[in-house]
Short mmCIF file of C-alpha atoms and ligand atoms in Angstrom, two decimals:
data_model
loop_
_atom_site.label_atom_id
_atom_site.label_comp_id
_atom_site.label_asym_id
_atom_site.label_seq_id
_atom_site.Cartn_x
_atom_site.Cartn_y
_atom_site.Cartn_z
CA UNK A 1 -78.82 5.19 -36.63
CA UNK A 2 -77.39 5.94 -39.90
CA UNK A 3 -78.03 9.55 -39.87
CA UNK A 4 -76.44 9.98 -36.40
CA UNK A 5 -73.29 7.69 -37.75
CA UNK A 6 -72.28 9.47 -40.89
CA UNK A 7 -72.86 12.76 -41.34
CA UNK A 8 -70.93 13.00 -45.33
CA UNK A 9 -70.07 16.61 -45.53
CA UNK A 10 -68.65 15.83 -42.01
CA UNK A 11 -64.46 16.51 -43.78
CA UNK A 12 -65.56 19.54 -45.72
CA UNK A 13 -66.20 21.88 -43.21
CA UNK A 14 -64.96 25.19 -44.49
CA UNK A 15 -61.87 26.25 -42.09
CA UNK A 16 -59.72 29.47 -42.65
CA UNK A 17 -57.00 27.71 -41.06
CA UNK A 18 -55.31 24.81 -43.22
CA UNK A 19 -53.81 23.42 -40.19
CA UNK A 20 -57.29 22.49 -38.76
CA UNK A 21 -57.44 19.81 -41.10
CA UNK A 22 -54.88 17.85 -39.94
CA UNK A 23 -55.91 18.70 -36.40
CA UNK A 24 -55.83 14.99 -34.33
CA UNK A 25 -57.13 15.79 -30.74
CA UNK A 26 -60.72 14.69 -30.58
CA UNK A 27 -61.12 12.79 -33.64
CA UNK A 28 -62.38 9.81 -33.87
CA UNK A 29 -61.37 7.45 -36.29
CA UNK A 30 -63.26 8.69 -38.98
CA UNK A 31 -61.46 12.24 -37.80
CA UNK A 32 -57.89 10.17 -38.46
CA UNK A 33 -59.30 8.21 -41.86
CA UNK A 34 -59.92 12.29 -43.05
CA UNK A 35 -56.76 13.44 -41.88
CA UNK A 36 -55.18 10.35 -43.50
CA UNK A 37 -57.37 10.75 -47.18
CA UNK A 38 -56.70 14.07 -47.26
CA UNK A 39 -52.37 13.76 -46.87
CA UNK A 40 -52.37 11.19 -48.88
CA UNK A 41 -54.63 12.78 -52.08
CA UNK A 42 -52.24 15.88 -51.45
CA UNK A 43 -49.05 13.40 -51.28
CA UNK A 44 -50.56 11.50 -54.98
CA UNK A 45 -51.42 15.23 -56.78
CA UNK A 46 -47.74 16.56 -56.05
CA UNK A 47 -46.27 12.79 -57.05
CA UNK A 48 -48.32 13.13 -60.57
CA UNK A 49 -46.41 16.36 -61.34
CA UNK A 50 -43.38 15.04 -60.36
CA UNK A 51 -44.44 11.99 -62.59
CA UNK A 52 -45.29 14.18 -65.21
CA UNK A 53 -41.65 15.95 -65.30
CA UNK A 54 -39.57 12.80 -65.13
CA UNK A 55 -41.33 11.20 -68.53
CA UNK A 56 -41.48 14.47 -69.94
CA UNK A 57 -37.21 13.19 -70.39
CA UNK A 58 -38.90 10.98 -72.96
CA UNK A 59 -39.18 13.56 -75.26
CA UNK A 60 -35.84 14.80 -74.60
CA UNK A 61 -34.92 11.15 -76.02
CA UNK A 62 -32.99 7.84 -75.20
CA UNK A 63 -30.09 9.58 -73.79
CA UNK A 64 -32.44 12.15 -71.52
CA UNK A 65 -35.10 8.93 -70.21
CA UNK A 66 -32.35 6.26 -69.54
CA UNK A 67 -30.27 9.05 -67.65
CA UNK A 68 -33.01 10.07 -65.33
CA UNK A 69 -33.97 6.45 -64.75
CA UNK A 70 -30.37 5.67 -63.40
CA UNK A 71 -30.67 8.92 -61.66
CA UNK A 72 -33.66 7.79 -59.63
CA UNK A 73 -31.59 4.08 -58.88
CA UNK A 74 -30.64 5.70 -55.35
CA UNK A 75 -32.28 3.82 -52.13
CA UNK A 76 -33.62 7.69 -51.25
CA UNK A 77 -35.54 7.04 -54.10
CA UNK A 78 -36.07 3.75 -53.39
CA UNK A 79 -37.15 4.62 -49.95
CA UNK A 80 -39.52 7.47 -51.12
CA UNK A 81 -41.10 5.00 -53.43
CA UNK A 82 -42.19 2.61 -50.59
CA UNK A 83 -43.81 5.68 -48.85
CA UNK A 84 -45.65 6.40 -52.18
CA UNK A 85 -47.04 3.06 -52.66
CA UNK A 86 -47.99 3.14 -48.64
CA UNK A 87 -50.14 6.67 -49.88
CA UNK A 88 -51.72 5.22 -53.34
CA UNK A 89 -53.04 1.67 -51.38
CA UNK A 90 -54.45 4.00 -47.93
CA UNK A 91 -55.81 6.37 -50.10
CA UNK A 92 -57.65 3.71 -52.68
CA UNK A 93 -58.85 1.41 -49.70
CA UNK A 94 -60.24 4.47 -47.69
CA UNK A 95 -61.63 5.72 -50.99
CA UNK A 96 -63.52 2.67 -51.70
CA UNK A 97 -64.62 2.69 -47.88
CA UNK A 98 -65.76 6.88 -48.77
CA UNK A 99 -67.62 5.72 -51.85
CA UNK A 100 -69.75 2.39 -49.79
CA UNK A 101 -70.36 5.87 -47.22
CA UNK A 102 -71.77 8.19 -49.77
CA UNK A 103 -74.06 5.37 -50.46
CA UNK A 104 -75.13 4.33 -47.12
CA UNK A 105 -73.00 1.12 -47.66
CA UNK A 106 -72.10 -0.21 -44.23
CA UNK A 107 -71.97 3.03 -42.40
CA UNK A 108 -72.22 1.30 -38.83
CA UNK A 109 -68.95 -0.81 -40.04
CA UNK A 110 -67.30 2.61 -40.75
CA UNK A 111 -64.42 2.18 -38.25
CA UNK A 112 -63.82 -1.34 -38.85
CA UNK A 113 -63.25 -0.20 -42.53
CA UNK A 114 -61.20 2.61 -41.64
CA UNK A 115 -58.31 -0.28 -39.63
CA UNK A 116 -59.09 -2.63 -42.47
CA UNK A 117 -57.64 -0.25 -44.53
CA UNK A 118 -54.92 0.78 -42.62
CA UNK A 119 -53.88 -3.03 -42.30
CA UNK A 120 -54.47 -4.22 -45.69
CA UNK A 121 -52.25 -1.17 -46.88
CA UNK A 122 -49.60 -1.58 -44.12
CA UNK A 123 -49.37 -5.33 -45.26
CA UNK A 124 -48.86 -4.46 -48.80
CA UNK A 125 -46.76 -1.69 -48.06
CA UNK A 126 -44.52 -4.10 -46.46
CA UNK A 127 -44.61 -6.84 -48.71
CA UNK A 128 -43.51 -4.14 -51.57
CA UNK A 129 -40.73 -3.10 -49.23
CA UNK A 130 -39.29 -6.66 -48.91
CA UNK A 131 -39.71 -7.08 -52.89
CA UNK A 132 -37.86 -3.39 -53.37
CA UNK A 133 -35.22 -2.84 -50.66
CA UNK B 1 -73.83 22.79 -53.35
CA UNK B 2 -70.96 22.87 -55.79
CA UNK B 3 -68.65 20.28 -53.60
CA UNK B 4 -71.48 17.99 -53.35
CA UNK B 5 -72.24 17.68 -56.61
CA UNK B 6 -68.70 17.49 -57.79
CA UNK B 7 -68.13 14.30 -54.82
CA UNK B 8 -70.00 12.62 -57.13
CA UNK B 9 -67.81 12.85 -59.42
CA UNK B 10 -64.64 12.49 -57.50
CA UNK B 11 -65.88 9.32 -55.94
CA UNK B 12 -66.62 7.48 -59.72
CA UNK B 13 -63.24 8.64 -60.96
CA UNK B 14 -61.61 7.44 -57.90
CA UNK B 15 -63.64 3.84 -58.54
CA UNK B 16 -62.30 3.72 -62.27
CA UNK B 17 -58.60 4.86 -60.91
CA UNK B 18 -58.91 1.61 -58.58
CA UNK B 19 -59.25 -0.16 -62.01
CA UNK B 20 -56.97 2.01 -64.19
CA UNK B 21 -54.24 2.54 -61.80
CA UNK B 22 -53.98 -1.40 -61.27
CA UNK B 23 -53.65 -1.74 -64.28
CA UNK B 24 -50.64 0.75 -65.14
CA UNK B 25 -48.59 -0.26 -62.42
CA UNK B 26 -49.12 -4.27 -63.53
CA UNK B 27 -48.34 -3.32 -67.07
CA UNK B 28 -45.78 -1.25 -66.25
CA UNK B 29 -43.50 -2.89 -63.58
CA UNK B 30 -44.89 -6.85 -64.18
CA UNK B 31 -45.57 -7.07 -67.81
CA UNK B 32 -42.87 -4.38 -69.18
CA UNK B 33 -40.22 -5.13 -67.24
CA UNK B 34 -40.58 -1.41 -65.24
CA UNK B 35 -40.28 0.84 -68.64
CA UNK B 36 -36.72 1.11 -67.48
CA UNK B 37 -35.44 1.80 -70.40
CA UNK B 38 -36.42 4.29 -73.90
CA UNK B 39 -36.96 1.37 -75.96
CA UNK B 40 -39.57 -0.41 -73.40
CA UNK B 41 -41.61 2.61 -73.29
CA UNK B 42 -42.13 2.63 -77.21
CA UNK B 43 -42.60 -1.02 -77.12
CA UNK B 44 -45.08 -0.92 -74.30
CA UNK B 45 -47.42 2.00 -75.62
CA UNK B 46 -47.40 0.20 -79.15
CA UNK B 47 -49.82 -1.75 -78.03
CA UNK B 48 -53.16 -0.03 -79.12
CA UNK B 49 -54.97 -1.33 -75.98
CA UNK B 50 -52.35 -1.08 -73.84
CA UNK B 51 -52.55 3.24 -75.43
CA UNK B 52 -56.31 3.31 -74.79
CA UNK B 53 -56.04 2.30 -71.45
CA UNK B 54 -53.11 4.84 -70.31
CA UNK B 55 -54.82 7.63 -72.31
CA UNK B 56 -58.03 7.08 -70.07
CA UNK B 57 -55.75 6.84 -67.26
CA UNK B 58 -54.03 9.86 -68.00
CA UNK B 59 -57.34 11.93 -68.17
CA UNK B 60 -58.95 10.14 -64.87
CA UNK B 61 -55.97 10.71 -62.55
CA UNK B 62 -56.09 14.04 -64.02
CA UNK B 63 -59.50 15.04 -63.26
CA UNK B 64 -59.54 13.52 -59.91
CA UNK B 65 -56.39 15.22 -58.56
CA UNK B 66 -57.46 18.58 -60.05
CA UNK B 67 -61.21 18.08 -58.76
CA UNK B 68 -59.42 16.92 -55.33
CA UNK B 69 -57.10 20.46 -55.18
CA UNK B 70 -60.71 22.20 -55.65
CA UNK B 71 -62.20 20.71 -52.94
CA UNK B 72 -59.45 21.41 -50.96
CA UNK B 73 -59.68 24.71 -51.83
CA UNK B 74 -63.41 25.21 -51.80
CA UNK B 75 -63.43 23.98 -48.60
CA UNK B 76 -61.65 26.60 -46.97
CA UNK B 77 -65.15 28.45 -47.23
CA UNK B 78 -63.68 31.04 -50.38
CA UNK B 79 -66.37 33.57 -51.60
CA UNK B 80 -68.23 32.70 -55.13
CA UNK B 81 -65.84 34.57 -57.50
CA UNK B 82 -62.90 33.57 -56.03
CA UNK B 83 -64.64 29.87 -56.51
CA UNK B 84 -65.49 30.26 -60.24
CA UNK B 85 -61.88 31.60 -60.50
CA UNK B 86 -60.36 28.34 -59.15
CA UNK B 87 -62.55 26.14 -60.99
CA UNK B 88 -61.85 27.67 -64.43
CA UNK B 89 -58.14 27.88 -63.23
CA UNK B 90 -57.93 24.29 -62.35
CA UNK B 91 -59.77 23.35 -65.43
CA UNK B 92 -57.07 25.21 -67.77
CA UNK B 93 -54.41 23.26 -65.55
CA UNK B 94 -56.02 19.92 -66.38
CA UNK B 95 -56.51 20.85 -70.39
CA UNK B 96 -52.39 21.85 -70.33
CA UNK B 97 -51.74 18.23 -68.71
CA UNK B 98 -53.94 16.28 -70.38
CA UNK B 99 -52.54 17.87 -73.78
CA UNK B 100 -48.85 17.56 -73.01
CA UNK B 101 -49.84 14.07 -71.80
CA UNK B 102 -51.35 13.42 -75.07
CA UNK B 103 -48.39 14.93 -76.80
CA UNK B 104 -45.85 12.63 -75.37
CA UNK B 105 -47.79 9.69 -76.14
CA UNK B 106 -47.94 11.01 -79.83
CA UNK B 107 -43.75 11.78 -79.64
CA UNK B 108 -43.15 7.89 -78.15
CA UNK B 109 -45.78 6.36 -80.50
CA UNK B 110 -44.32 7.75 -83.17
CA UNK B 111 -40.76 6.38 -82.62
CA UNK B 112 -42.47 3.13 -83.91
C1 LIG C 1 -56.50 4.58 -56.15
C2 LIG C 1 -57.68 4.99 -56.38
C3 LIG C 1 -58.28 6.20 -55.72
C4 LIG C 1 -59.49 6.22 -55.08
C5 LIG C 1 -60.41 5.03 -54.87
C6 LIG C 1 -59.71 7.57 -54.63
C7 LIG C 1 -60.84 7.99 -53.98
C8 LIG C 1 -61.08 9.26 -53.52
C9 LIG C 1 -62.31 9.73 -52.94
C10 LIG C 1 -63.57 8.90 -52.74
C11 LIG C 1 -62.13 11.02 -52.60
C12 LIG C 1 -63.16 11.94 -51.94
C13 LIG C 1 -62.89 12.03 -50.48
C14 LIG C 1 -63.91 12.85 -49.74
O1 LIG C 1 -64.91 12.29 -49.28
O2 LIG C 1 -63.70 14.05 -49.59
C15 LIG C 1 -60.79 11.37 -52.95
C16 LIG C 1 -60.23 12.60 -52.72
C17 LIG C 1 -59.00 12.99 -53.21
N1 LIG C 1 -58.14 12.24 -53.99
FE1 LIG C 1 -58.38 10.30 -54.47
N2 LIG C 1 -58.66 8.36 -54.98
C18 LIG C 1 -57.75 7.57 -55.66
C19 LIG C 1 -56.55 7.97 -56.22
C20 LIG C 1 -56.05 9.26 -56.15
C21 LIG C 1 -54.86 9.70 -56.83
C22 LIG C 1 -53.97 8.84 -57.72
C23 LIG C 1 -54.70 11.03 -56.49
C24 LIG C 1 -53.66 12.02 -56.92
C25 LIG C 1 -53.08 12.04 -58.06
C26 LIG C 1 -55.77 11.41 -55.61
C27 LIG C 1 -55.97 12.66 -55.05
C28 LIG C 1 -57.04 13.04 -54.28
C29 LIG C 1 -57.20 14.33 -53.66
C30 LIG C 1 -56.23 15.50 -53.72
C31 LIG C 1 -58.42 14.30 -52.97
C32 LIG C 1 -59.07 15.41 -52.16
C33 LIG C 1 -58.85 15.15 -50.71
C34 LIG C 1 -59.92 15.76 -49.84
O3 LIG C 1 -60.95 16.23 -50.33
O4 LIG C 1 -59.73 15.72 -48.63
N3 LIG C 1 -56.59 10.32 -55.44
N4 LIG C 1 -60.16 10.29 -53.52
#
């Protein structure tokens, strides 16, 4: 039964406790896929500032931009970048598998979504590694 | 009531993003070499289209990171005022971005 399946304010349960969220005994995997959206959006929004402040350099000009690029050369970086690409392709694929939810899209094939997801972005993830490290 | 109608919202701008954030990463590290350097940024965002599409980008990832901090927010079950307070907080935070965004495409377009 659909109804008894997904349940879509199911992740936005109002909790005092932040930590709650990321709470993992108990959940199922649609319990992990929230856990999972929700690190990664929070991952992506501090990313975008961080975005934001290296090409603000651009305005600084040539000298500013090229310097920070070089700066950001390090495998760290390098490193960090491979987790940030692992964040962006979880969180689109599970969004896309959120959006079929909110319209009653395949709700029994939920948690097969959920690993197909996980998969698809671990394969890319690694694939980007090879082509980066 | 408010989240609800606002995951609307945060769902459609996360479709386009699926779009628009394909395309800025294939524009930027396949078809302009990575914008590695000063000069392949101005190059790259003299392309009108190529200047539409990161402007909408800009404003999409925008809203749906800001409307994403809400809902985190929100759903910690804060009272009405303190609500509206977030909201029209988060809204002047996405006005500032958007607008400095804007302005740095006007600097680099500009250099042109
Ligand atoms: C790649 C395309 C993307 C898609 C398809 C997508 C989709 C979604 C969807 C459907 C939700 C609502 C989840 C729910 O049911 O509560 C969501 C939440 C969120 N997204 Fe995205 N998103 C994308 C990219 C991004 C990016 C680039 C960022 C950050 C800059 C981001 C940050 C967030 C945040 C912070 C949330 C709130 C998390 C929560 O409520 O638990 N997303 N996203």
């Amino acid at each position: 039964m659909v109804s008894e399946t997904y349940r879509r304010p199911e992740p936005r349960q109002p909790s005092r406790r932040v930590w709650a969220w990321f709470r993992l005994r108990g959940r199922g995997a649609s319990g992990w896929a929230f856990v999972l959206h929700r690190l990664t959006g929070v991952v992506l929004v501090f990313y975008l500032l961080l975005h934001f402040y290296v090409l603000s350099n651009l305005a600084r000009g040539p000298q500013a931009y090229n310097a920070i690029i070089s700066a950001m050369k390090s495998p760290w970086v390098t490193l960090l970048e491979v987790g940030l690409i692992a964040a962006v392709l979880f969180h689109g694929l599970n969004g896309l598998r959120l959006m079929l939810m909110g319209l009653q899209i395949g709700v029994e094939q939920q948690e097969a979504m959920f690993w197909g997801a996980l998969v698809v972005s671990a394969l890319f993830t690694v694939v980007a590694a090879a082509l980066m490290l | 009531m408010a989240l609800r109608r606002m995951w609307i919202w945060q769902a459609l701008s996360g479709f386009l993003l699926v779009v628009l954030l394909a395309v800025h990463l294939v524009a930027n590290h396949f078809a302009a070499g990575g914008l590695l350097t000063y000069q392949q940024v101005v190059a790259y965002l003299s392309h009108p289209a190529v200047l539409a599409l990161e402007i909408l980008f800009l404003a999409t990832v925008v809203f749906h990171a800001l409307a994403g901090v809400r809902a985190l927010v929100l759903d910690r079950g804060v009272s009405r005022k303190t609500a509206r307070g977030v909201t029209a907080a988060l809204v002047v935070v996405g006005v500032l971005l958007v607008g400095y965004g804007l302005w740095l495409f006007a600097v680099i377009v500009s250099m042109t």
